[in-house]
Tab-separated table of C-alpha atoms in Angstrom:
chain	number	residue	atom	x	y	z
A	1	ILE	CA	161.798	65.834	169.134
A	2	GLU	CA	165.502	66.656	168.741
A	3	VAL	CA	166.397	70.340	168.396
A	4	LYS	CA	169.825	71.094	166.909
A	5	ASN	CA	171.754	74.022	165.497
A	6	GLY	CA	171.499	74.483	161.741
A	7	ASP	CA	172.324	77.023	159.064
A	8	GLN	CA	168.634	77.331	158.277
A	9	GLU	CA	165.311	76.192	159.681
A	10	ARG	CA	164.435	72.608	158.747
A	11	PHE	CA	161.892	70.069	159.983
A	12	LEU	CA	162.460	66.326	159.516
A	13	CYS	CA	160.153	63.489	160.481
A	14	LYS	CA	160.143	59.679	160.479
A	15	GLU	CA	158.371	56.789	162.119
A	16	VAL	CA	160.377	55.324	164.995
A	17	SER	CA	160.671	52.018	163.135
A	18	GLU	CA	162.159	53.693	160.022
A	19	ASP	CA	165.763	54.648	159.331
A	20	ASP	CA	165.511	57.786	157.164
A	21	TYR	CA	163.966	61.157	157.896
A	22	GLU	CA	161.711	63.020	155.444
A	23	GLU	CA	161.803	66.803	155.314
A	24	VAL	CA	158.451	68.550	155.850
A	25	SER	CA	157.180	72.106	156.112
A	26	ARG	CA	156.916	74.226	159.250
A	27	GLN	CA	153.126	73.945	158.986
A	28	ALA	CA	153.293	70.146	158.922
A	29	PHE	CA	155.556	70.214	161.967
A	30	SER	CA	153.238	72.574	163.863
A	31	GLN	CA	150.177	70.458	163.093
A	32	ASN	CA	151.603	66.986	163.582
A	33	ALA	CA	154.284	67.468	166.248
A	34	GLY	CA	151.902	69.621	168.250
A	35	ASN	CA	149.362	66.823	168.093
A	36	ALA	CA	151.863	63.979	168.408
A	37	ASN	CA	150.369	62.643	171.618
A	38	ALA	CA	146.889	62.088	170.170
A	39	LEU	CA	148.210	60.852	166.826
A	40	SER	CA	150.558	58.205	168.199
A	41	ILE	CA	148.141	56.886	170.817
A	42	ALA	CA	145.255	56.744	168.326
A	43	SER	CA	147.513	54.918	165.879
A	44	ALA	CA	148.611	52.513	168.571
A	45	GLN	CA	145.054	51.754	169.551
A	46	GLU	CA	143.858	51.247	165.974
A	47	GLN	CA	146.877	49.595	164.368
A	48	GLU	CA	149.630	48.337	166.619
A	49	ALA	CA	149.254	47.623	170.318
A	50	ASP	CA	152.877	48.439	171.074
A	51	GLY	CA	152.731	51.933	169.586
A	52	ARG	CA	155.306	51.346	166.835
A	53	SER	CA	153.951	54.322	164.860
A	54	VAL	CA	155.451	56.891	167.235
A	55	GLN	CA	156.923	59.795	165.280
A	56	GLN	CA	160.412	61.136	165.760
A	57	TRP	CA	161.205	64.707	164.746
A	58	GLU	CA	164.487	66.472	164.089
A	59	VAL	CA	164.406	70.268	164.063
A	60	HIS	CA	167.314	72.422	162.862
A	61	ILE	CA	167.301	76.114	163.772
A	62	PRO	CA	169.995	78.851	163.644
A	63	GLU	CA	169.992	79.308	167.403
A	64	PRO	CA	173.104	80.800	169.136
A	65	VAL	CA	172.433	78.724	172.248
A	66	LEU	CA	172.936	75.545	170.212
A	67	THR	CA	176.256	76.448	168.611
A	68	LYS	CA	178.245	73.772	166.829
A	69	GLN	CA	181.173	74.472	169.132
A	70	GLN	CA	179.094	73.451	172.134
A	71	GLN	CA	177.544	70.475	170.303
A	72	VAL	CA	174.283	70.802	172.230
A	73	THR	CA	171.199	68.812	171.250
A	74	LEU	CA	167.899	69.353	173.026
A	75	VAL	CA	165.630	66.308	173.181
A	76	ASP	CA	161.963	66.587	174.125
A	77	THR	CA	161.009	63.012	175.045
A	78	PRO	CA	157.554	61.438	175.006
A	79	GLY	CA	155.521	61.450	178.190
A	80	LEU	CA	155.397	58.503	180.562
A	81	ASN	CA	152.757	55.825	181.040
A	82	GLU	CA	151.233	56.369	177.598
A	83	ASP	CA	152.419	53.291	175.723
A	84	PRO	CA	155.400	50.887	176.031
A	85	LEU	CA	157.455	52.316	173.193
A	86	ARG	CA	157.146	55.920	174.344
A	87	ASP	CA	158.254	54.852	177.821
A	88	GLU	CA	161.157	52.971	176.256
A	89	LEU	CA	162.231	56.045	174.272
A	90	SER	CA	162.138	58.254	177.369
A	91	HIS	CA	164.195	55.764	179.387
A	92	ARG	CA	166.744	55.428	176.590
A	93	GLU	CA	167.260	59.176	176.306
A	94	ALA	CA	167.457	59.510	180.096
A	95	ARG	CA	170.270	56.951	180.261
A	96	THR	CA	172.392	58.605	177.560
A	97	ALA	CA	171.814	62.340	178.160
A	98	HIS	CA	174.480	64.447	179.845
A	99	ALA	CA	171.765	66.436	181.560
A	100	ALA	CA	168.002	66.081	181.877
A	101	VAL	CA	165.027	68.164	182.951
A	102	LEU	CA	162.177	66.158	184.426
A	103	VAL	CA	158.912	68.115	184.619
A	104	MET	CA	156.453	66.988	187.297
A	105	ASP	CA	153.036	68.197	188.367
A	106	THR	CA	153.431	69.909	191.739
A	107	GLY	CA	150.088	68.500	192.799
A	108	GLN	CA	151.135	64.909	191.993
A	109	PRO	CA	154.929	64.595	192.143
A	110	LEU	CA	156.758	61.293	192.041
A	111	THR	CA	154.193	59.020	190.449
A	112	GLN	CA	155.179	55.381	190.106
A	113	TYR	CA	156.436	55.924	186.572
A	114	GLU	CA	158.417	58.993	187.535
A	115	GLN	CA	160.046	57.048	190.363
A	116	GLU	CA	160.971	54.286	187.913
A	117	LEU	CA	162.495	56.839	185.552
A	118	LEU	CA	164.463	58.429	188.382
A	119	ASP	CA	165.800	55.009	189.371
A	120	VAL	CA	166.996	54.586	185.766
A	121	MET	CA	168.667	57.996	185.944
A	122	ALA	CA	170.304	57.414	189.338
A	123	GLY	CA	173.752	57.306	187.751
A	124	GLN	CA	173.206	60.684	186.069
A	125	ILE	CA	171.660	62.408	189.076
A	126	ARG	CA	174.310	65.160	188.971
A	127	GLY	CA	172.898	66.333	185.637
A	128	LEU	CA	169.236	66.253	186.629
A	129	THR	CA	166.984	69.247	187.168
A	130	ILE	CA	163.474	68.526	188.461
A	131	VAL	CA	160.888	71.165	187.622
A	132	LEU	CA	157.743	71.097	189.739
A	133	ASN	CA	155.342	72.858	187.400
A	134	LYS	CA	151.845	74.329	187.917
A	135	VAL	CA	152.619	75.701	191.367
A	136	ASP	CA	149.744	78.143	190.826
A	137	THR	CA	147.254	75.253	191.085
A	138	VAL	CA	148.201	74.312	194.651
A	139	ALA	CA	148.672	76.063	197.960
A	140	GLU	CA	152.157	77.313	198.856
A	141	GLU	CA	152.450	74.756	201.664
A	142	VAL	CA	151.557	71.937	199.262
A	143	ALA	CA	154.305	73.100	196.876
A	144	ARG	CA	156.870	73.126	199.708
A	145	ARG	CA	155.841	69.613	200.776
A	146	ALA	CA	156.101	68.410	197.182
A	147	LYS	CA	159.657	69.729	196.916
A	148	LYS	CA	160.575	68.195	200.274
A	149	ARG	CA	159.131	64.840	199.176
A	150	VAL	CA	161.207	64.808	196.000
A	151	LEU	CA	164.391	65.719	197.878
A	152	LYS	CA	163.802	63.017	200.481
A	153	HIS	CA	163.156	60.345	197.838
A	154	LEU	CA	166.353	61.221	195.950
A	155	GLU	CA	168.527	61.936	198.991
A	156	PRO	CA	170.331	58.552	198.708
A	157	TYR	CA	171.396	59.530	195.180
A	158	GLY	CA	172.900	62.846	196.297
A	159	LEU	CA	170.329	65.196	194.779
A	160	ARG	CA	170.889	68.803	195.930
A	161	GLU	CA	168.152	71.260	196.835
A	162	GLU	CA	169.010	73.635	193.986
A	163	GLN	CA	168.246	70.839	191.513
A	164	VAL	CA	164.519	70.970	192.416
A	165	VAL	CA	162.788	74.075	191.058
A	166	LEU	CA	159.249	75.340	191.641
A	167	PHE	CA	157.918	76.796	188.401
A	168	ASN	CA	154.810	78.253	186.823
A	169	ALA	CA	155.007	77.900	183.045
A	170	GLU	CA	152.148	80.310	182.324
A	171	THR	CA	153.369	83.147	184.527
A	172	PRO	CA	156.959	82.525	185.690
A	173	GLY	CA	157.959	84.194	188.940
A	174	THR	CA	154.499	84.102	190.497
A	175	GLU	CA	153.088	81.935	193.255
A	176	GLY	CA	156.545	81.324	194.736
A	177	SER	CA	158.020	80.034	191.451
A	178	VAL	CA	161.311	81.102	189.890
A	179	GLU	CA	161.677	83.380	186.889
A	180	GLU	CA	162.329	81.810	183.497
A	181	ASP	CA	165.879	83.198	183.314
A	182	GLU	CA	166.709	81.682	186.703
A	183	LEU	CA	165.325	78.310	185.613
A	184	VAL	CA	167.503	78.356	182.492
A	185	GLN	CA	170.543	79.354	184.577
A	186	ARG	CA	169.965	76.507	187.036
A	187	ILE	CA	169.604	73.980	184.241
A	188	HIS	CA	172.777	75.309	182.610
A	189	THR	CA	174.730	75.120	185.877
A	190	VAL	CA	173.608	71.573	186.620
A	191	ALA	CA	174.429	70.487	183.070
A	192	LEU	CA	177.960	71.881	183.360
A	193	GLN	CA	178.455	70.187	186.712
A	194	ASN	CA	177.485	66.903	185.122
A	195	VAL	CA	179.713	67.194	182.059
A	196	THR	CA	182.735	68.833	183.721
A	197	PRO	CA	183.586	65.877	186.033
A	198	VAL	CA	184.036	63.740	182.916
A	199	ARG	CA	186.600	66.134	181.517
A	200	TYR	CA	188.064	66.649	184.973
A	201	GLY	CA	188.399	62.888	185.310
A	202	GLN	CA	190.166	62.720	181.958
A	203	LEU	CA	192.497	65.476	183.128
A	204	LEU	CA	193.206	63.583	186.356
A	205	ASN	CA	193.963	60.440	184.337
A	206	GLU	CA	196.402	62.396	182.173
A	207	VAL	CA	198.054	63.930	185.234
A	208	ASP	CA	198.287	60.468	186.786
A	209	ARG	CA	199.855	59.080	183.605
A	210	CYS	CA	202.424	61.888	183.497
A	211	GLY	CA	203.094	61.392	187.196
A	212	ARG	CA	203.776	57.696	186.713
A	213	ALA	CA	206.116	58.422	183.799
A	214	LEU	CA	207.975	61.023	185.875
A	215	ASN	CA	208.247	58.640	188.824
A	216	GLN	CA	209.651	55.944	186.557
A	217	ARG	CA	212.267	58.360	185.244
A	218	LEU	CA	213.130	59.533	188.757
A	219	ASN	CA	213.422	55.930	189.928
A	220	HIS	CA	215.739	55.232	186.996
A	221	TYR	CA	217.979	58.170	187.910
A	222	GLU	CA	217.870	57.188	191.566
A	223	GLU	CA	218.956	53.665	190.687
A	224	LYS	CA	221.823	55.052	188.607
A	225	THR	CA	222.787	57.372	191.438
A	226	GLN	CA	222.658	54.542	193.946
A	227	GLN	CA	224.770	52.429	191.614
A	228	SER	CA	227.277	55.261	191.314
A	229	VAL	CA	227.330	55.624	195.082
A	230	GLU	CA	227.863	51.875	195.417
A	231	ASP	CA	230.685	52.023	192.874
A	232	LEU	CA	232.273	54.874	194.812
A	233	ARG	CA	231.919	52.957	198.051
A	234	GLN	CA	233.583	49.905	196.564
A	235	GLU	CA	236.352	52.073	195.087
A	236	ARG	CA	236.810	53.701	198.498
A	237	GLU	CA	237.083	50.277	200.110
A	238	LYS	CA	239.693	49.230	197.562
A	239	ARG	CA	241.731	52.372	198.169
A	240	LYS	CA	241.360	51.909	201.910
A	241	LYS	CA	242.691	48.389	201.631
A	242	LYS	CA	245.564	49.575	199.437
A	243	ARG	CA	246.338	52.353	201.911
A	244	SER	CA	246.339	49.846	204.764
A	245	ALA	CA	248.615	47.520	202.795
A	246	CYS	CA	250.987	50.383	202.018
A	247	ARG	CA	251.049	51.470	205.663
A	248	ALA	CA	251.711	47.893	206.730
A	249	LYS	CA	254.556	47.620	204.231
A	250	ILE	CA	255.999	50.980	205.323
A	251	HIS	CA	255.739	49.867	208.941
A	252	SER	CA	257.513	46.633	208.067
A	253	VAL	CA	260.300	48.503	206.286
A	254	GLU	CA	260.605	50.966	209.193
A	255	GLU	CA	260.803	48.050	211.629
A	256	GLU	CA	263.441	46.366	209.500
A	257	VAL	CA	265.490	49.568	209.248
A	258	ARG	CA	265.183	50.162	213.003
A	259	GLN	CA	266.310	46.624	213.724
A	260	GLU	CA	269.301	46.953	211.412
A	261	GLY	CA	270.180	50.241	213.060
A	262	GLU	CA	270.102	48.658	216.536
A	263	ASP	CA	272.229	45.763	215.305
A	264	ALA	CA	274.711	48.184	213.809
A	265	ALA	CA	274.825	50.190	217.077
A	266	ARG	CA	275.619	47.074	219.113
A	267	GLU	CA	278.409	46.133	216.765
């Protein structure tokens, strides 16, 4: 299910194997999207073993959070370990998303399939928020161990502690979980940290390009300056040689005059 900003509320649906969406009513969306899990699995079992009848939904709503300027699209992916295609869709979205929220059961975090998904997302770990849900169903110590286990597993990838959040969807803020506003703020912060380095990298590349151009120009001027200095040095050498020649000639004339004067004195 993709949720985007729109001028008015619209609900579009298509089979994953089809190209075009068909617009449906809000009631059809509520009934079918809300029951998508049972519908797609039942269809896969009865018709196609690979689950090719999975439905994809596109929802447009006039929501300020999803402004066109920000170009934000929320994608609610299928669950894991339900059928091959749904797993494939989740992995595909995980690889291309700027930021992702992975919801795990606090009582059973890091199942085999969740570990596989995290390995796929290793390159985007900066934009990942892990929500350990249903903390009210386990003891507080169990919740702490679950968070510690997740952090230890993802430590090689550089996951930070603030990216793992204990949460209770039914009653946020209870049983040691964070409030809903804090969860949203954490997700927002992590998402920005993931997207910003891309723009920061582009800025660094531009600065580097300008720096290289400036260095080339400075090198050009330095070469011209060095050439001018070399020309001056050569001109100085020429003048020095001329000065020496003149002094030698003057000395020769002085010596000749002195000799003639001595000769004249003897006579």
